[in-house]
Coordinates of C-alpha atoms and ligand atoms in Angstrom, one line a residue:
X1 CA 112.6 48.0 -66.3
X2 CA 113.8 44.4 -66.4
X3 CA 115.7 42.8 -63.5
X4 CA 119.4 42.2 -63.9
X5 CA 119.5 38.5 -63.1
X6 CA 121.2 35.7 -65.0
X7 CA 119.4 33.7 -67.6
X8 CA 120.0 30.2 -66.2
X9 CA 117.7 27.8 -68.1
X10 CA 115.9 25.4 -65.8
X11 CA 117.1 22.1 -67.2
X12 CA 116.6 18.8 -65.4
X13 CA 120.1 17.5 -66.0
X14 CA 121.3 20.4 -63.8
X15 CA 119.6 18.6 -60.9
X16 CA 121.8 15.6 -61.5
X17 CA 124.9 17.8 -61.7
X18 CA 124.0 19.2 -58.3
X19 CA 123.4 15.8 -56.8
X20 CA 126.7 14.4 -58.1
X21 CA 128.7 17.5 -57.0
X22 CA 127.3 17.8 -53.5
X23 CA 125.9 14.4 -52.7
X24 CA 128.0 12.2 -54.9
X25 CA 128.3 9.4 -52.5
X26 CA 124.6 9.2 -51.6
X27 CA 123.4 5.7 -52.4
X28 CA 120.9 4.6 -55.0
X29 CA 119.9 1.0 -54.0
X30 CA 118.0 -1.2 -56.5
X31 CA 116.3 -4.5 -56.1
X32 CA 117.4 -6.0 -59.5
X33 CA 114.8 -7.1 -62.0
X34 CA 117.0 -10.0 -63.0
X35 CA 115.8 -13.0 -61.0
X36 CA 119.4 -13.7 -59.6
X37 CA 120.2 -10.0 -59.4
X38 CA 119.7 -9.4 -55.6
X39 CA 120.4 -5.8 -54.5
X40 CA 122.6 -3.4 -56.5
X41 CA 124.2 -0.3 -55.1
X42 CA 125.3 2.8 -56.9
X43 CA 125.7 6.5 -56.2
X44 CA 124.6 9.9 -57.7
X45 CA 128.2 10.3 -58.9
X46 CA 128.0 7.1 -60.8
X47 CA 124.6 7.7 -62.2
X48 CA 125.8 11.1 -63.3
X49 CA 128.8 9.6 -65.1
X50 CA 126.7 6.8 -66.7
X51 CA 123.8 9.1 -67.7
X52 CA 126.2 11.3 -69.6
X53 CA 127.8 8.3 -71.4
X54 CA 124.2 7.2 -72.2
X55 CA 123.4 10.6 -73.6
X56 CA 126.5 10.5 -75.8
X57 CA 125.5 7.0 -77.0
X58 CA 122.1 8.4 -78.0
X59 CA 123.8 11.2 -79.8
X60 CA 125.9 8.7 -81.8
X61 CA 122.7 6.7 -82.5
X62 CA 121.2 9.8 -84.1
X63 CA 118.8 10.8 -81.3
X64 CA 118.0 14.5 -81.8
X65 CA 116.2 17.3 -79.9
X66 CA 112.5 16.4 -79.5
X67 CA 112.8 12.7 -80.4
X68 CA 110.8 10.4 -78.2
X69 CA 112.6 7.6 -76.4
X70 CA 110.2 5.3 -74.5
X71 CA 110.9 3.4 -71.3
X72 CA 108.9 0.3 -70.3
X73 CA 110.5 -0.3 -67.0
X74 CA 110.3 -0.7 -63.2
X75 CA 111.9 1.7 -60.8
X76 CA 115.6 0.9 -61.0
X77 CA 118.8 2.9 -61.1
X78 CA 119.0 2.2 -64.9
X79 CA 115.6 3.7 -65.4
X80 CA 116.8 6.8 -63.5
X81 CA 119.9 7.0 -65.7
X82 CA 117.7 6.6 -68.8
X83 CA 115.5 9.6 -67.9
X84 CA 118.5 11.8 -67.4
X85 CA 120.4 10.4 -70.4
X86 CA 117.4 11.0 -72.7
X87 CA 116.6 14.5 -71.4
X88 CA 120.3 15.4 -71.5
X89 CA 120.4 15.3 -75.3
X90 CA 117.2 17.2 -75.5
X91 CA 115.1 14.1 -76.3
X92 CA 111.9 13.2 -74.5
X93 CA 111.6 10.4 -72.0
X94 CA 108.2 8.7 -72.7
X95 CA 107.0 6.4 -70.0
X96 CA 104.9 3.4 -71.2
X97 CA 102.7 1.8 -68.5
X98 CA 103.1 -2.0 -68.8
X99 CA 99.8 -2.5 -67.0
X100 CA 97.8 -1.1 -69.9
X101 CA 96.3 -3.4 -72.5
X102 CA 98.8 -4.3 -75.2
X103 CA 96.6 -2.5 -77.8
X104 CA 96.8 0.6 -75.7
X105 CA 100.5 0.4 -75.5
X106 CA 100.7 0.0 -79.3
X107 CA 98.4 3.0 -79.8
X108 CA 100.5 5.1 -77.4
X109 CA 103.9 4.2 -78.8
X110 CA 102.7 4.9 -82.4
X111 CA 101.0 8.1 -81.4
X112 CA 104.2 9.3 -79.6
X113 CA 106.3 8.1 -82.6
X114 CA 108.8 6.5 -80.2
X115 CA 112.1 5.9 -82.0
X116 CA 113.6 3.6 -79.3
X117 CA 112.0 1.6 -76.5
X118 CA 114.2 0.8 -73.4
X119 CA 112.7 -2.2 -71.6
X120 CA 113.2 -4.3 -68.6
X121 CA 113.6 -8.1 -69.1
X122 CA 110.1 -8.5 -67.6
X123 CA 108.4 -6.9 -70.7
X124 CA 110.4 -8.6 -73.4
X125 CA 107.6 -11.2 -74.0
X126 CA 105.0 -8.3 -74.2
X127 CA 107.1 -6.5 -76.8
X128 CA 107.6 -9.7 -78.8
X129 CA 103.8 -9.9 -79.2
X130 CA 103.3 -6.3 -80.3
X131 CA 106.5 -5.5 -82.2
X132 CA 105.0 -6.0 -85.6
X133 CA 102.5 -3.2 -84.8
X134 CA 105.1 -0.7 -83.6
X135 CA 105.5 1.7 -86.6
X136 CA 108.3 4.0 -85.6
X137 CA 110.5 2.0 -83.3
X138 CA 114.0 1.5 -84.7
X139 CA 115.7 -0.3 -81.8
X140 CA 114.9 -1.9 -78.5
X141 CA 117.4 -1.5 -75.6
X142 CA 117.1 -4.1 -73.0
X143 CA 118.0 -2.7 -69.5
X144 CA 120.5 -5.4 -68.5
X145 CA 124.0 -6.7 -69.0
X146 CA 125.3 -9.1 -71.6
X147 CA 125.1 -12.1 -69.2
X148 CA 121.4 -11.6 -68.7
X149 CA 120.4 -10.9 -72.4
X150 CA 117.5 -13.1 -73.3
X151 CA 116.8 -15.3 -76.3
X152 CA 114.3 -13.2 -78.1
X153 CA 112.5 -12.8 -81.4
X154 CA 112.7 -9.0 -81.0
X155 CA 114.5 -7.3 -83.9
X156 CA 117.3 -4.6 -83.5
X157 CA 118.0 -5.5 -79.9
X158 CA 120.7 -3.7 -78.0
X159 CA 122.2 -4.6 -74.6
X160 CA 121.9 -1.6 -72.3
X161 CA 125.3 -2.0 -70.5
X162 CA 127.1 -2.3 -73.9
X163 CA 125.3 0.7 -75.2
X164 CA 126.3 2.8 -72.2
X165 CA 129.9 1.5 -72.3
X166 CA 130.2 2.7 -75.9
X167 CA 129.4 6.3 -74.8
X168 CA 132.0 8.9 -74.3
X169 CA 133.2 9.9 -70.8
X170 CA 133.8 13.5 -71.9
X171 CA 130.2 14.2 -73.0
X172 CA 128.8 17.6 -71.9
X173 CA 125.0 18.0 -71.6
X174 CA 123.2 19.8 -74.3
X175 CA 121.9 23.2 -73.5
X176 CA 118.7 24.6 -74.9
X177 CA 115.6 26.6 -74.0
X178 CA 114.1 25.6 -70.7
X179 CA 110.6 25.3 -72.3
X180 CA 111.9 22.4 -74.4
X181 CA 109.9 19.2 -74.1
X182 CA 111.4 16.8 -71.6
X183 CA 109.0 14.0 -70.7
X184 CA 105.8 12.5 -72.0
X185 CA 103.2 10.5 -70.1
X186 CA 99.8 9.4 -71.3
X187 CA 96.7 9.6 -69.2
X188 CA 95.2 6.2 -68.6
X189 CA 92.1 7.2 -70.6
X190 CA 89.2 5.2 -69.0
X191 CA 87.1 6.5 -71.9
X192 CA 88.4 7.3 -75.3
X193 CA 92.1 7.1 -76.3
X194 CA 94.8 8.0 -73.8
X195 CA 96.1 11.6 -74.3
X196 CA 99.8 12.7 -73.9
X197 CA 100.9 15.1 -71.3
X198 CA 104.1 16.7 -72.4
X199 CA 106.3 18.1 -69.5
X200 CA 109.0 20.7 -70.2
X201 CA 112.4 21.0 -68.5
X202 CA 111.1 24.1 -66.8
X203 CA 107.9 22.6 -65.6
X204 CA 109.8 19.6 -64.1
X205 CA 112.3 21.7 -62.3
X206 CA 109.7 24.1 -61.0
X207 CA 107.4 21.3 -59.9
X208 CA 110.3 19.6 -58.1
X209 CA 111.2 22.8 -56.3
X210 CA 107.6 23.2 -55.2
X211 CA 107.2 19.6 -54.2
X212 CA 110.4 19.8 -52.1
X213 CA 108.9 22.6 -49.8
X214 CA 108.8 21.3 -46.3
X215 CA 105.0 21.6 -46.2
X216 CA 104.7 19.6 -49.4
X217 CA 106.7 16.4 -49.9
X218 CA 109.5 17.9 -47.8
X219 CA 112.3 15.9 -49.1
X220 CA 115.8 16.6 -47.6
X221 CA 119.3 15.3 -47.8
X222 CA 118.8 13.2 -44.7
X223 CA 116.0 11.2 -46.3
X224 CA 116.2 7.7 -47.7
X225 CA 113.3 7.6 -50.1
X226 CA 111.5 4.5 -51.5
X227 CA 109.4 5.5 -54.4
X228 CA 106.9 2.6 -54.7
X229 CA 105.0 4.8 -57.1
X230 CA 106.2 3.7 -60.5
X231 CA 108.2 5.9 -62.8
X232 CA 105.7 4.9 -65.5
X233 CA 102.8 6.5 -63.7
X234 CA 102.4 10.3 -63.4
X235 CA 106.0 11.3 -63.5
X236 CA 106.8 9.2 -60.4
X237 CA 105.3 12.1 -58.3
X238 CA 108.5 14.0 -59.2
X239 CA 110.7 11.9 -56.9
X240 CA 113.2 11.2 -59.7
X241 CA 113.9 14.9 -59.6
X242 CA 113.0 16.0 -56.1
X243 CA 115.3 13.4 -54.4
X244 CA 118.5 14.2 -56.3
X245 CA 117.7 18.0 -56.0
X246 CA 117.6 17.6 -52.3
X247 CA 120.5 15.1 -52.1
X248 CA 118.2 12.3 -50.7
X249 CA 119.2 8.7 -51.1
X250 CA 116.9 6.5 -53.2
X251 CA 115.8 2.9 -52.8
X252 CA 114.3 1.5 -56.1
X253 CA 112.0 -1.5 -55.6
X254 CA 112.2 -3.0 -59.1
X255 CA 109.4 -5.4 -59.9
X256 CA 108.5 -6.6 -56.4
X257 CA 105.8 -4.3 -55.0
X258 CA 104.1 -6.7 -52.6
X259 CA 103.8 -6.1 -48.8
X260 CA 106.6 -8.4 -47.7
X261 CA 109.1 -7.2 -50.4
X262 CA 108.4 -3.5 -49.6
X263 CA 108.7 -4.2 -45.9
X264 CA 112.1 -5.9 -46.3
X265 CA 113.4 -2.8 -48.2
X266 CA 111.9 -0.4 -45.7
X267 CA 113.7 -2.1 -42.9
X268 CA 116.9 -3.3 -44.5
X269 CA 117.7 0.0 -46.2
X270 CA 116.5 2.2 -43.3
X271 CA 114.0 4.1 -45.4
X272 CA 112.6 7.4 -43.9
X273 CA 110.0 8.3 -46.5
X274 CA 108.0 6.5 -49.1
X275 CA 105.2 7.1 -51.5
X276 CA 102.4 5.1 -53.3
X277 CA 98.7 4.6 -53.9
X278 CA 96.5 3.3 -51.1
X279 CA 96.3 -0.3 -52.5
X280 CA 100.1 -0.7 -51.9
X281 CA 99.7 0.4 -48.3
X282 CA 96.8 -1.9 -47.7
X283 CA 99.0 -4.8 -48.6
X284 CA 101.8 -3.5 -46.4
X285 CA 99.5 -2.9 -43.4
X286 CA 98.1 -6.4 -43.8
X287 CA 101.6 -7.8 -43.8
X288 CA 102.5 -5.8 -40.7
X289 CA 99.4 -6.8 -38.8
X290 CA 99.5 -10.4 -39.9
X291 CA 103.1 -10.9 -38.7
X292 CA 103.1 -8.5 -35.7
X293 CA 105.8 -6.3 -37.3
X294 CA 107.0 -2.8 -36.5
X295 CA 108.5 0.0 -38.8
X296 CA 111.7 1.1 -37.2
X297 CA 113.0 3.9 -39.5
X298 CA 110.0 5.1 -41.6
X299 CA 108.9 8.6 -40.6
X300 CA 106.6 9.7 -43.5
X301 CA 104.4 8.2 -46.1
X302 CA 102.8 10.1 -49.0
X303 CA 99.6 8.6 -50.1
X304 CA 97.6 9.6 -53.2
X305 CA 96.4 8.6 -56.6
X306 CA 93.0 7.7 -55.1
X307 CA 91.4 8.6 -51.8
X308 CA 93.2 7.5 -48.7
X309 CA 90.7 6.2 -46.2
X310 CA 90.9 7.8 -42.7
X311 CA 91.3 4.2 -41.2
X312 CA 94.6 3.9 -43.1
X313 CA 95.9 7.3 -41.8
X314 CA 94.9 6.3 -38.3
X315 CA 96.7 2.9 -38.5
X316 CA 99.9 4.4 -39.8
X317 CA 100.0 7.2 -37.3
X318 CA 98.7 5.4 -34.2
X319 CA 100.1 1.9 -34.6
X320 CA 103.3 2.6 -36.4
X321 CA 104.2 6.3 -35.6
X322 CA 104.4 7.2 -39.3
X323 CA 103.2 10.6 -40.4
X324 CA 100.8 10.4 -43.4
X325 CA 100.8 13.1 -46.1
X326 CA 97.6 12.6 -48.1
X327 CA 98.3 14.1 -51.5
X328 CA 96.2 14.7 -54.6
X329 CA 97.4 15.2 -58.1
X330 CA 97.2 14.1 -61.6
X331 CA 99.4 13.3 -64.6
X332 CA 98.4 16.8 -66.0
X333 CA 99.8 18.5 -62.9
X334 CA 103.3 17.0 -63.1
X335 CA 101.6 15.5 -60.9
X336 CA 101.4 16.9 -57.3
X337 CA 98.7 19.5 -56.7
X338 CA 97.9 19.4 -53.0
X339 CA 99.4 17.9 -49.9
X340 CA 97.6 17.5 -46.6
X341 CA 100.3 18.9 -44.3
X342 CA 98.7 20.5 -41.2
X343 CA 98.9 24.2 -40.6
X344 CA 100.8 25.3 -37.5
X345 CA 97.6 26.1 -35.6
X346 CA 96.1 22.7 -36.4
X347 CA 98.9 20.6 -35.0
X348 CA 97.7 21.0 -31.4
X349 CA 94.2 19.8 -32.2
X350 CA 92.9 16.5 -30.7
X351 CA 93.8 13.4 -32.8
X352 CA 90.3 12.9 -34.3
X353 CA 90.1 16.5 -35.4
X354 CA 93.6 16.2 -37.0
X355 CA 92.5 13.0 -38.7
X356 CA 89.4 14.7 -40.2
X357 CA 91.7 17.4 -41.7
X358 CA 94.3 14.9 -42.9
X359 CA 91.7 12.8 -44.6
X360 CA 91.1 15.7 -47.0
X361 CA 93.3 15.9 -50.0
X362 CA 95.2 18.9 -48.7
X363 CA 96.4 22.4 -49.5
X364 CA 97.8 23.6 -52.9
X365 CA 101.6 23.9 -52.9
X366 CA 102.9 27.2 -54.2
X367 CA 102.7 27.3 -58.0
X368 CA 99.2 25.7 -58.0
X369 CA 96.2 28.0 -58.1
X370 CA 92.8 26.4 -57.6
X371 CA 89.1 27.1 -57.2
X372 CA 85.8 25.3 -57.6
X373 CA 83.1 26.3 -60.0
X374 CA 79.4 25.5 -60.4
X375 CA 77.9 24.1 -63.7
X376 CA 77.6 27.7 -65.0
X377 CA 81.3 28.4 -64.3
X378 CA 80.7 30.7 -61.3
X379 CA 83.1 30.4 -58.4
X380 CA 81.8 28.6 -55.3
X381 CA 82.5 29.6 -51.7
X382 CA 85.5 28.1 -49.8
X383 CA 83.3 26.9 -47.0
X384 CA 84.1 23.2 -47.0
X385 CA 80.5 22.5 -48.0
X386 CA 79.8 23.7 -51.5
X387 CA 81.2 21.3 -54.0
X388 CA 81.9 21.9 -57.7
X389 CA 84.3 21.4 -60.6
X390 CA 87.9 21.7 -59.5
X391 CA 90.0 23.9 -61.8
X392 CA 93.7 24.6 -61.6
X393 CA 96.3 26.9 -63.1
X394 CA 100.1 27.0 -62.8
X395 CA 103.5 26.6 -64.5
X396 CA 103.6 22.8 -64.1
X397 CA 100.1 22.2 -65.3
X398 CA 99.2 21.1 -68.9
X399 CA 98.1 23.8 -71.3
X400 CA 97.0 21.1 -73.8
X401 CA 97.6 17.5 -74.9
X402 CA 100.3 16.2 -77.2
X403 CA 99.4 16.8 -80.9
X404 CA 96.4 18.9 -79.9
X405 CA 94.3 15.9 -78.8
X406 CA 91.2 16.9 -76.8
X407 CA 91.3 20.4 -78.3
X408 CA 91.3 23.5 -76.1
X409 CA 91.6 22.5 -72.5
X410 CA 91.9 25.8 -70.7
X411 CA 89.1 28.2 -69.9
X412 CA 89.2 31.9 -70.7
X413 CA 91.2 32.6 -67.6
X414 CA 93.7 29.8 -68.3
X415 CA 92.3 27.3 -65.8
X416 CA 92.4 23.6 -66.5
X417 CA 89.3 21.5 -65.5
X418 CA 90.6 18.5 -63.5
X419 CA 87.4 16.5 -64.0
X420 CA 87.3 16.2 -60.2
X421 CA 84.5 17.5 -58.0
X422 CA 85.6 18.8 -54.7
X423 CA 85.1 21.2 -51.8
X424 CA 87.6 23.8 -50.5
X425 CA 87.4 24.8 -46.8
X426 CA 88.2 28.2 -45.3
X427 CA 91.7 26.9 -44.4
X428 CA 92.3 26.1 -48.1
X429 CA 92.1 22.3 -47.6
X430 CA 90.5 20.7 -50.7
X431 CA 88.5 17.5 -50.5
X432 CA 87.6 15.4 -53.5
X433 CA 84.1 14.1 -53.5
X434 CA 84.2 12.3 -56.9
X435 CA 85.2 12.3 -60.5
X436 CA 82.7 14.5 -62.2
X437 CA 81.5 11.6 -64.3
X438 CA 81.0 9.4 -61.2
X439 CA 79.0 11.9 -59.1
X440 CA 75.7 10.4 -57.9
X441 CA 72.8 12.7 -58.6
X442 CA 69.9 12.0 -56.2
X443 CA 66.8 14.2 -56.4
X444 CA 69.0 17.0 -57.9
X445 CA 71.5 16.9 -55.1
X446 CA 75.0 15.3 -55.3
X447 CA 76.2 12.4 -53.1
X448 CA 79.9 11.8 -52.7
X449 CA 80.8 8.2 -53.5
X450 CA 84.3 8.7 -52.0
X451 CA 83.0 9.6 -48.6
X452 CA 80.9 6.5 -48.4
X453 CA 83.7 4.3 -49.8
X454 CA 86.2 5.7 -47.2
X455 CA 83.8 4.8 -44.4
X456 CA 83.0 1.3 -45.7
X457 CA 86.7 0.3 -46.0
X458 CA 87.0 1.1 -42.3
X459 CA 84.9 -2.0 -41.6
X460 CA 87.3 -4.8 -40.5
X461 CA 85.8 -7.4 -43.0
X462 CA 86.0 -5.1 -46.0
X463 CA 89.0 -5.3 -48.4
X464 CA 87.7 -2.7 -50.8
X465 CA 84.5 -0.8 -51.5
X466 CA 82.9 1.2 -54.3
X467 CA 79.8 3.2 -54.6
X468 CA 78.0 3.8 -57.9
X469 CA 74.8 5.5 -58.8
X470 CA 72.0 3.2 -59.9
X471 CA 68.8 4.3 -61.7
X472 CA 65.9 5.0 -59.4
X473 CA 62.4 5.9 -60.7
X474 CA 61.9 8.6 -58.1
X475 CA 65.3 10.0 -57.3
X476 CA 66.9 9.6 -60.7
X477 CA 69.9 7.8 -59.0
X478 CA 70.6 6.2 -55.7
X479 CA 73.8 4.9 -54.3
X480 CA 74.6 1.2 -54.4
X481 CA 77.5 0.1 -52.2
X482 CA 79.6 -2.7 -53.7
X483 CA 81.9 -4.6 -51.2
X484 CA 84.8 -6.9 -51.7
X485 CA 85.3 -8.9 -48.5
X486 CA 88.7 -9.7 -47.0
X487 CA 89.5 -13.4 -47.5
X488 CA 88.1 -15.5 -44.6
X489 CA 85.8 -12.6 -43.3
X490 CA 82.1 -12.3 -43.4
X491 CA 79.8 -9.3 -43.2
X492 CA 76.1 -9.0 -44.2
X493 CA 74.2 -6.3 -46.0
X494 CA 72.5 -5.3 -42.8
X495 CA 75.7 -5.2 -40.8
X496 CA 77.3 -3.0 -43.5
X497 CA 74.3 -0.6 -43.4
X498 CA 74.4 -0.5 -39.6
X499 CA 78.1 0.3 -39.7
X500 CA 77.4 3.4 -41.9
X501 CA 74.3 4.5 -40.1
X502 CA 74.8 7.7 -38.2
X503 CA 78.2 8.4 -39.9
X504 CA 76.7 10.0 -43.0
X505 CA 73.6 12.0 -43.8
X506 CA 70.5 9.8 -43.9
X507 CA 69.8 10.5 -47.6
X508 CA 73.4 9.5 -48.5
X509 CA 72.8 6.0 -47.1
X510 CA 73.2 3.4 -49.8
X511 CA 69.9 1.9 -50.9
X512 CA 71.5 -1.6 -51.1
X513 CA 74.8 -3.5 -50.7
X514 CA 76.1 -5.9 -53.3
X515 CA 79.1 -8.3 -52.8
X516 CA 81.6 -9.0 -55.5
X517 CA 84.8 -11.2 -55.5
X518 CA 87.0 -8.5 -57.0
X519 CA 86.5 -4.8 -57.4
X520 CA 88.1 -4.0 -60.8
X521 CA 91.0 -1.6 -60.7
X522 CA 92.6 0.4 -63.5
X523 CA 96.2 0.2 -64.6
X524 CA 97.0 2.9 -62.1
X525 CA 95.1 1.3 -59.1
X526 CA 91.9 3.3 -59.3
X527 CA 88.4 1.7 -59.0
X528 CA 87.0 1.1 -62.5
X529 CA 83.6 2.7 -62.1
X530 CA 82.8 2.4 -65.8
X531 CA 83.3 -1.4 -65.5
X532 CA 81.3 -1.6 -62.3
X533 CA 78.4 0.4 -63.9
X534 CA 78.6 -2.1 -66.7
X535 CA 78.4 -5.1 -64.4
X536 CA 75.5 -3.6 -62.5
X537 CA 73.7 -2.1 -65.5
X538 CA 70.6 -4.4 -65.0
X539 CA 70.6 -4.1 -61.2
X540 CA 67.3 -3.1 -59.6
X541 CA 67.4 -1.5 -56.3
X542 CA 65.0 -2.9 -53.7
X543 CA 63.7 0.6 -53.1
X544 CA 63.0 1.1 -56.8
X545 CA 59.9 -1.2 -56.8
X546 CA 58.3 0.5 -53.9
X547 CA 58.8 4.0 -55.5
X548 CA 57.5 2.8 -58.8
X549 CA 54.4 1.2 -57.1
X550 CA 53.8 4.5 -55.3
X551 CA 53.8 6.3 -58.6
X552 CA 57.3 7.7 -58.0
X553 CA 56.0 10.2 -55.5
X554 CA 56.1 10.2 -51.7
Ligands
AMP601 P1 96.3 10.1 -62.7 O1 96.5 11.2 -63.7 O2 96.3 8.8 -63.2 O3 97.3 10.3 -61.6 O4 94.9 10.4 -62.1 C1 94.5 11.6 -61.5 C2 93.2 11.4 -60.8 O5 93.3 10.5 -59.7 C3 92.7 12.7 -60.2 O6 92.1 13.5 -61.1 C4 91.7 12.2 -59.1 O7 90.5 11.8 -59.7 C5 92.4 10.9 -58.7 N1 93.2 11.2 -57.4 C6 94.5 11.4 -57.3 N2 94.8 11.6 -56.0 C7 93.7 11.4 -55.3 C8 93.4 11.5 -53.9 N3 94.3 11.7 -53.0 N4 92.1 11.3 -53.5 C9 91.1 11.0 -54.5 N5 91.4 11.0 -55.8 C10 92.6 11.2 -56.2

């Protein structure tokens, strides 16, 4: 027998309808991308009106169900309008990451067959360089008004404000099946070509509902949220949907993501919650410490994208009274998978014990099923010790990549292999130890590079740290710690090793420490291990000679 409930398709534009009806006057504040733009203020009611006009303008342009419309843009209210305007005609918002190499952007735009690119002024020079290689693009909409339109060699350029103005005020959103494609975001693809993750309206709505649970991102209508995480990376951690769904105000940081600029917005706009990768928070904490500043309204910060070191959680919580939610996710998961909110019985534990739990990547939110497998595909125990391949299943998790790239990605039970290696403890808290391809295999056992990196960045002279496996004649691989010092700080190899000594198992201790001016990062702020392995490909560990001389046995 079937239930007798209404068939109400889960479409993302219904989120904006809700925000405009019940929280119409909530502010959306933007730091303008135009150099003289200052701060712009609008509301959900206005964004709702303008997104519908935009959708109607797209319809007149000939944009149809399933067409891809790309955005190459910072977090601004116009970018938000663009997502809803595109999705509201049944087209697909496709976020292009401007931090990728131009050749990758060309590859991605051609692969997606983008018909239109909506760009911020910042990226006009980039598009001028690559426009001759863009095969499917018919028009470029510049996200500004007439007064700020640039002199450009770009062809078929449209001014965004004029495009919106030409749209109809009486446009009604399109209605269609909730499984219709809604958004497209390519993985950064450190090896091989980037692959497209294609979100549906249903997956975006379900993911935002899940992310809004109070034990997950816990967004509510009293929040003022500053998404530093860009809309061009991993679906902006769903905040473009979660915030309006809950009626939370938004503060969009535009192009300025440095410590002082973020601090200014946090304080001036009375932000209560914010989200970004650890490198952003490192810059903010440096700014706060260097200038003896306090955070007067911020209550929560979500940190993810790469491992958040315990020293960062400790600083936020102890020095600034800000609660840290360490989260893990990936583009393929829409993107949030786990959040490190404590369970009720853990809240009364001593600080150090809570810190140990919060440093893990957290518990799955409802809609995410997860388990860890050994190399043979057998499930490993949830004991916080065994580590294996992390696989996930759920309604907002990719079932394949756009155009079938990468082939079949689900196992026989429908689980997706994340490519991460992790533990899961008895309480359900998952802890990432490595990307599977970065795991260090020493004498047949695995060493977690993330654990060692997390400790190393706790040293006051260390700006960033990475651990890679280097060939060893006896053990196959041994860890090499690579350190980027903070400007004006000194630390020696011996001091670094002494700092780690006693904090990790003896056989996890790095065999050597190398210093480097800049640890290379990817377009999404992760350590580029492939590049580091390349730089250190001829590196010989001091312990390698001894082992070789002893015949590799001792
Ligand atoms: P992306 O799709 O670019 O967001 O990258 C997803 C990958 O980032 C994951 O598979 C993890 O390897 C890594 N990642 C995300 N969040 C965390 C975290 N909190 N700790 C460690 N690694 C993370």
